[in-house]
Coordinates of C-alpha atoms and ligand atoms in Angstrom, one line a residue:
M877 CA -107.0 83.3 -117.8
R878 CA -107.8 81.1 -120.9
R879 CA -110.3 78.1 -119.8
V880 CA -110.7 75.0 -121.3
I881 CA -113.8 72.5 -121.3
T882 CA -114.0 69.0 -122.4
Y883 CA -117.3 66.5 -122.0
G884 CA -117.4 63.2 -122.0
T885 CA -118.0 60.1 -120.0
F886 CA -114.6 59.2 -118.4
D887 CA -115.8 55.3 -117.0
L888 CA -113.2 53.1 -116.2
L889 CA -111.0 55.6 -116.6
H890 CA -108.3 55.3 -118.2
Y891 CA -105.0 56.2 -119.0
G892 CA -106.7 57.0 -122.3
H893 CA -108.8 59.8 -120.9
I894 CA -105.3 60.8 -118.5
N895 CA -103.7 62.0 -121.8
L896 CA -107.0 63.9 -122.7
L897 CA -107.4 66.0 -119.8
R898 CA -103.8 66.3 -120.0
R899 CA -103.5 67.5 -122.9
A900 CA -106.9 69.6 -122.3
K901 CA -104.6 71.3 -119.9
E902 CA -102.2 72.2 -121.7
Q903 CA -104.8 74.7 -124.2
G904 CA -105.2 77.1 -121.4
D905 CA -105.3 77.7 -117.4
Y906 CA -108.1 76.2 -115.9
L907 CA -110.1 73.1 -117.4
I908 CA -113.4 72.5 -116.8
V909 CA -115.1 68.9 -117.4
A910 CA -118.9 68.4 -118.4
L911 CA -119.5 64.7 -117.1
S912 CA -121.9 63.0 -118.7
T913 CA -124.1 61.6 -116.3
D914 CA -126.3 58.4 -116.0
E915 CA -129.5 59.8 -117.4
F916 CA -127.8 61.6 -119.8
N917 CA -125.7 58.4 -120.9
W918 CA -128.4 56.4 -120.2
N919 CA -131.0 58.5 -122.2
E920 CA -129.0 59.8 -124.9
K921 CA -125.7 57.0 -125.3
R922 CA -127.4 53.9 -124.6
K923 CA -124.1 53.3 -122.4
K924 CA -124.6 52.2 -118.7
S925 CA -121.4 53.4 -117.2
Y926 CA -119.8 51.2 -114.3
F927 CA -119.0 53.5 -112.3
P928 CA -122.3 56.2 -110.9
Y929 CA -121.7 60.0 -111.2
E930 CA -121.1 60.4 -108.2
E931 CA -117.7 57.9 -108.4
R932 CA -116.6 59.0 -111.7
K933 CA -116.9 62.9 -110.6
R934 CA -114.4 62.0 -107.5
M935 CA -112.5 60.3 -109.6
L936 CA -112.1 63.0 -112.1
E937 CA -111.5 65.7 -109.2
A938 CA -108.4 63.7 -107.6
I939 CA -107.2 64.4 -110.5
R940 CA -104.3 67.6 -110.6
Y941 CA -105.9 68.8 -114.6
V942 CA -109.0 69.0 -113.6
D943 CA -110.0 71.8 -111.6
L944 CA -114.2 71.1 -111.7
V945 CA -116.3 69.3 -112.1
I946 CA -119.8 69.7 -113.8
P947 CA -122.7 67.9 -115.1
E948 CA -123.6 67.3 -118.6
E949 CA -126.7 66.4 -118.7
N950 CA -127.7 67.0 -121.8
W951 CA -127.1 67.8 -126.3
D952 CA -127.8 71.4 -126.6
Q953 CA -126.0 72.2 -122.9
K954 CA -122.2 73.3 -124.8
T955 CA -123.5 76.4 -126.2
T956 CA -124.5 78.0 -122.8
D957 CA -121.5 76.6 -121.1
V958 CA -119.3 78.5 -123.0
D959 CA -120.8 81.6 -122.9
K960 CA -121.8 80.1 -118.6
Y961 CA -118.1 79.7 -117.9
Q962 CA -116.4 81.8 -120.0
I963 CA -114.8 79.2 -122.2
D964 CA -111.5 80.2 -124.4
V965 CA -110.9 76.7 -125.9
F966 CA -113.2 73.4 -126.7
V967 CA -111.0 70.3 -126.9
M968 CA -112.4 66.7 -128.0
G969 CA -111.0 63.3 -128.8
D970 CA -110.6 63.1 -132.9
D971 CA -113.5 61.1 -132.5
W972 CA -115.2 63.8 -132.2
K973 CA -114.1 65.2 -135.4
G974 CA -116.4 68.0 -137.2
K975 CA -119.5 67.6 -134.2
F976 CA -118.6 70.8 -132.3
D977 CA -117.9 73.1 -134.7
F978 CA -120.7 75.5 -134.6
L979 CA -118.9 76.3 -131.3
K980 CA -115.9 77.7 -133.4
S981 CA -118.5 81.4 -133.5
Q982 CA -117.8 81.1 -129.6
C983 CA -114.2 79.3 -128.6
E984 CA -111.8 77.7 -130.8
V985 CA -112.9 74.2 -131.3
V986 CA -109.6 71.8 -130.9
Y987 CA -109.9 68.4 -131.6
L988 CA -106.9 65.7 -130.2
P989 CA -105.7 63.0 -131.4
R990 CA -107.6 59.2 -129.4
T991 CA -104.7 57.1 -127.8
P992 CA -105.3 54.3 -129.9
E993 CA -104.5 51.1 -128.1
I994 CA -107.1 51.6 -124.6
S995 CA -111.2 52.2 -124.2
T996 CA -113.6 51.2 -121.7
T997 CA -115.5 48.2 -124.5
K998 CA -111.6 47.0 -124.8
I999 CA -110.5 46.7 -121.3
K1000 CA -114.2 45.4 -120.5
T1001 CA -114.2 42.5 -123.2
D1002 CA -110.6 42.1 -122.1
L1003 CA -111.2 40.9 -118.6
K1004 CA -114.9 39.6 -120.0
D1005 CA -111.8 36.6 -121.7
K1006 CA -109.5 36.1 -119.0
Ligands
C2G1832 N1 -110.6 59.5 -125.2 C1 -109.1 59.3 -125.5 N2 -108.4 58.4 -126.2 C2 -109.1 57.1 -125.3 C3 -110.6 57.0 -125.2 C4 -111.5 57.7 -125.6 O1 -108.5 60.6 -126.2 N3 -108.1 56.2 -126.3 C5 -111.6 60.5 -125.1 C6 -112.1 60.4 -126.1 O2 -112.2 61.1 -127.1 C7 -113.0 62.4 -125.2 C8 -113.0 61.9 -123.4 O3 -111.3 61.1 -123.7 O4 -113.0 63.2 -124.9 C9 -113.7 61.1 -122.7 O5 -114.2 59.9 -123.8 P1 -115.5 59.2 -123.6 O6 -115.9 59.3 -122.2 O7 -115.7 58.0 -124.9 O8 -116.8 60.2 -123.9 P2 -117.8 60.0 -125.1 O9 -118.6 59.3 -124.5 O10 -117.7 60.9 -126.1 O11 -118.6 61.2 -124.4 O12 -120.3 66.0 -125.2 C10 -119.9 65.8 -126.2 C11 -119.7 63.6 -125.1 O13 -120.5 63.2 -124.2 C12 -118.4 62.7 -125.4

């Protein structure tokens, strides 16, 4: 069984996220999503997600492509996660291209094209202008 992992905040879930998750699952048979906790988002990304972790987790668990959701609590857990969950493929959108190549010694690293026209920031801006 080919095991895939991807990381992210997945706040204001939109079809760009779903496109990513669908293609990530296509890389193997089992997809783990490491979901950024509220603390990690704020402390490390200065992001305040609209939905709290538990709600974002519940939404991801409802997606047919997702098999397991685990917390992402720090930047450095990827190396241990890949070993702990016996990951074959690490997947991220290509806005992160090259940033996680250090994992190539442990697993395949795949950067997938982002869905260009949609983002949480765009959604928030568009709603503000309405
Ligand atoms: N994504 C995408 N297309 C979009 C928006 C997002 O393909 N229009 C992808 C991103 O490239 C990422 C995933 O969806 O692979 C989740 O996006 P975010 O929630 O914005 O993730 P990010 O805040 O970049 O956190 O350790 C890695 C970080 O946790 C990634």
